C-alpha positions as a printed NumPy array, in Angstrom:
array([[  7.642,   5.937, -14.805],
       [  7.047,   3.175, -12.269],
       [  3.533,   2.861, -10.83 ],
       [  2.863,   1.522,  -7.332],
       [ -0.564,   0.954,  -5.775],
       [ -1.49 ,   0.186,  -2.166],
       [ -4.629,  -1.869,  -1.449],
       [ -6.703,  -2.261,   1.728],
       [-10.396,  -2.788,   2.45 ],
       [-12.164,   0.561,   2.081],
       [ -9.244,   2.799,   1.056],
       [ -9.701,   5.24 ,   3.924],
       [ -7.109,   4.056,   6.499],
       [ -4.219,   1.697,   5.766],
       [ -3.668,   2.027,   2.027],
       [ -3.895,   5.83 ,   1.877],
       [ -1.644,   6.067,   4.946],
       [  0.918,   3.921,   3.114],
       [  0.426,   5.953,  -0.068],
       [  1.118,   9.22 ,   1.75 ],
       [  4.164,   7.862,   3.594],
       [  5.644,   6.355,   0.421],
       [  5.028,   9.487,  -1.602],
       [  6.82 ,  11.638,   0.992],
       [  9.703,   9.142,   1.227],
       [ 10.072,   9.214,  -2.561],
       [ 10.365,  13.001,  -2.433],
       [ 13.099,  12.764,   0.216],
       [ 14.93 ,  10.127,  -1.837],
       [ 14.773,  12.218,  -5.027],
       [ 12.574,   9.655,  -6.774],
       [  9.196,  11.399,  -6.791],
       [  9.312,  12.247, -10.485],
       [ 10.031,   8.612, -11.336],
       [  7.295,   6.842,  -9.366],
       [  3.546,   7.359,  -9.291],
       [  1.827,   6.156,  -6.113],
       [ -1.867,   5.667,  -5.448],
       [ -4.194,   3.483,  -3.403],
       [ -7.477,   1.614,  -3.669],
       [ -9.731,  -0.666,  -1.671],
       [-11.217,  -4.064,  -2.413],
       [-14.638,  -2.807,  -1.281],
       [-16.734,   0.029,  -2.677],
       [-18.449,   0.768,   0.655],
       [-16.266,   3.848,   1.309],
       [-16.063,   5.065,  -2.307],
       [-15.742,   8.842,  -2.443],
       [-15.005,   9.218,   1.259],
       [-11.939,  11.111,   2.506],
       [ -9.079,   9.757,   4.556],
       [-10.302,   8.666,   7.989],
       [ -9.887,  11.673,  10.35 ],
       [ -8.011,   9.505,  12.857],
       [ -5.506,   8.505,  10.168],
       [ -5.163,  12.138,   9.11 ],
       [ -4.439,  13.217,  12.704],
       [ -1.838,  10.482,  13.275],
       [ -0.079,  11.225,   9.975],
       [ -0.073,  14.968,  10.652],
       [  1.231,  14.425,  14.207],
       [  4.075,  12.361,  12.712],
       [  4.992,  15.235,  10.387],
       [  3.428,  14.094,   7.109],
       [  2.183,  17.005,   5.018],
       [  1.234,  15.314,   1.728],
       [ -1.778,  16.779,  -0.07 ],
       [ -3.408,  13.36 ,   0.284],
       [ -4.171,  14.208,   3.889],
       [ -7.016,  16.383,   2.637],
       [ -7.426,  15.524,  -1.059],
       [ -7.754,  11.722,  -0.835],
       [-11.023,  10.12 ,  -1.965],
       [-11.54 ,   6.394,  -1.552],
       [-12.066,   4.226,  -4.596],
       [-12.397,   0.546,  -5.366],
       [ -9.742,  -1.337,  -7.322],
       [-10.61 ,  -2.156, -10.932],
       [ -8.971,  -4.738, -13.173],
       [ -7.502,  -1.926, -15.269],
       [ -5.542,  -0.851, -12.198],
       [ -3.745,  -4.195, -12.15 ],
       [ -2.666,  -3.905, -15.756],
       [ -1.413,  -0.352, -15.225],
       [  0.676,  -0.95 , -12.073],
       [  4.181,  -2.321, -11.741],
       [  3.738,  -3.2  ,  -8.075],
       [  0.585,  -3.777,  -6.027],
       [  1.137,  -3.784,  -2.266],
       [ -1.663,  -5.349,  -0.238],
       [ -2.227,  -4.665,   3.442],
       [ -3.509,  -8.165,   4.29 ],
       [ -3.576, -11.69 ,   2.935],
       [ -7.309, -11.336,   2.224],
       [ -6.586,  -8.238,   0.132],
       [ -3.92 , -10.183,  -1.787],
       [ -6.423, -12.981,  -2.462],
       [ -9.038, -10.444,  -3.623],
       [ -6.536,  -8.814,  -5.989],
       [ -5.489, -12.21 ,  -7.399],
       [ -9.157, -13.209,  -7.834],
       [ -9.821,  -9.959,  -9.689],
       [ -6.893, -10.687, -11.994],
       [ -8.167, -14.232, -12.604],
       [-11.755, -13.106, -13.116],
       [-10.763, -10.637, -15.836],
       [ -7.932, -12.805, -17.171],
       [ -5.362, -10.12 , -16.405],
       [ -1.835, -11.447, -16.618],
       [ -0.184, -10.502, -13.314],
       [  3.325, -11.808, -12.583],
       [  3.649, -13.512,  -9.201],
       [  5.924, -10.78 ,  -7.807],
       [  3.606,  -8.015,  -9.084],
       [  1.268,  -8.441,  -6.073],
       [  3.14 ,  -8.395,  -2.781],
       [  2.26 ,  -8.161,   0.874],
       [  3.196,  -4.688,   2.099],
       [  4.954,  -5.955,   5.231],
       [  7.032,  -8.446,   3.242],
       [  9.429,  -5.499,   2.864],
       [  9.815,  -5.095,   6.643],
       [ 12.901,  -7.064,   7.737],
       [ 11.508,  -7.382,  11.286],
       [  8.127,  -8.778,  10.166],
       [  7.408, -12.518,  10.413],
       [  8.549, -14.443,   7.355],
       [  5.839, -15.973,   5.182],
       [  7.129, -18.774,   2.981],
       [  3.894, -19.647,   1.216],
       [  0.599, -17.979,   0.298],
       [ -1.077, -19.715,   3.259],
       [  1.367, -17.957,   5.609],
       [  0.701, -14.492,   4.219],
       [ -1.643, -13.518,   7.062],
       [  1.455, -13.331,   9.285],
       [  2.246, -10.153,   7.355],
       [ -1.099,  -8.388,   7.765],
       [ -0.904,  -4.686,   8.56 ],
       [ -2.996,  -4.116,  11.678],
       [ -6.476,  -2.767,  10.935],
       [ -7.006,   0.395,  12.989],
       [-10.632,   0.953,  11.924],
       [-12.289,  -0.322,  15.126],
       [ -9.602,   1.103,  17.382],
       [ -8.407,   4.369,  18.786],
       [ -5.42 ,   6.612,  18.165],
       [ -2.976,   3.974,  19.402],
       [ -4.228,   1.545,  16.735],
       [ -3.613,   4.13 ,  14.016],
       [ -0.163,   4.778,  15.465],
       [  0.577,   1.025,  15.352],
       [ -0.556,   0.931,  11.727],
       [  1.723,   3.865,  10.892],
       [  4.648,   2.147,  12.642],
       [  4.108,  -0.971,  10.522],
       [  3.882,   1.146,   7.362],
       [  7.061,   3.068,   8.172],
       [  8.953,  -0.12 ,   9.065],
       [  8.529,  -1.447,   5.514],
       [  9.5  ,   1.765,   3.707],
       [ 13.268,   1.226,   3.402],
       [ 12.659,  -2.165,   1.808],
       [ 10.017,  -0.781,  -0.547],
       [ 12.274,   2.095,  -1.607],
       [ 15.16 ,  -0.334,  -2.228],
       [ 12.861,  -2.594,  -4.269],
       [ 11.565,   0.31 ,  -6.341],
       [ 15.117,   1.481,  -7.038],
       [ 16.535,  -1.915,  -7.94 ],
       [ 13.593,  -3.7  ,  -9.547],
       [ 11.293,  -1.034, -10.982],
       [ 13.792,   1.714, -11.818],
       [ 16.965,  -0.343, -12.248],
       [ 19.157,   2.02 , -10.215],
       [ 21.376,   1.365,  -7.222],
       [ 21.017,   3.161,  -3.876],
       [ 23.337,   5.958,  -5.049],
       [ 21.186,   6.7  ,  -8.094],
       [ 23.379,   5.075, -10.734],
       [ 22.154,   2.448, -13.146]])
């Protein structure tokens, strides 16, 4: 089974939104039994808190029904998470740096392509050619905004999904788009 983890700041907005969207897409693609998806934050300040109500409303309005809408509880990333995941998708460049620092601090061997910017899978997103350019791929932070900011975040999450699904199929599961190997 492939394991994919989303990472944002507090694990109450962006990363659980992406987790819920990916999990529902995997169901539609017939891959749900082959991929485990979860999310974490780089901060512990929201630990134990549910999905932000604004995120829940925007996801529900868009038709997402995943149990994570009500069951999600924020948690902070631990070094063990890095060792146990095949792909770590970060919402911003600062999250990517925090994940890489965590790996270095605990001497966890993480291949370069193991930690990726979430929006790097969106063909319409700006292209980052080096780690210093990664901030071009940041998923907008809706925390200080209103409903429209959460809708923008969801749009950015959805725009990357086809690329993420293709990557999971080809790289993590070793199957083509028709399900063959």
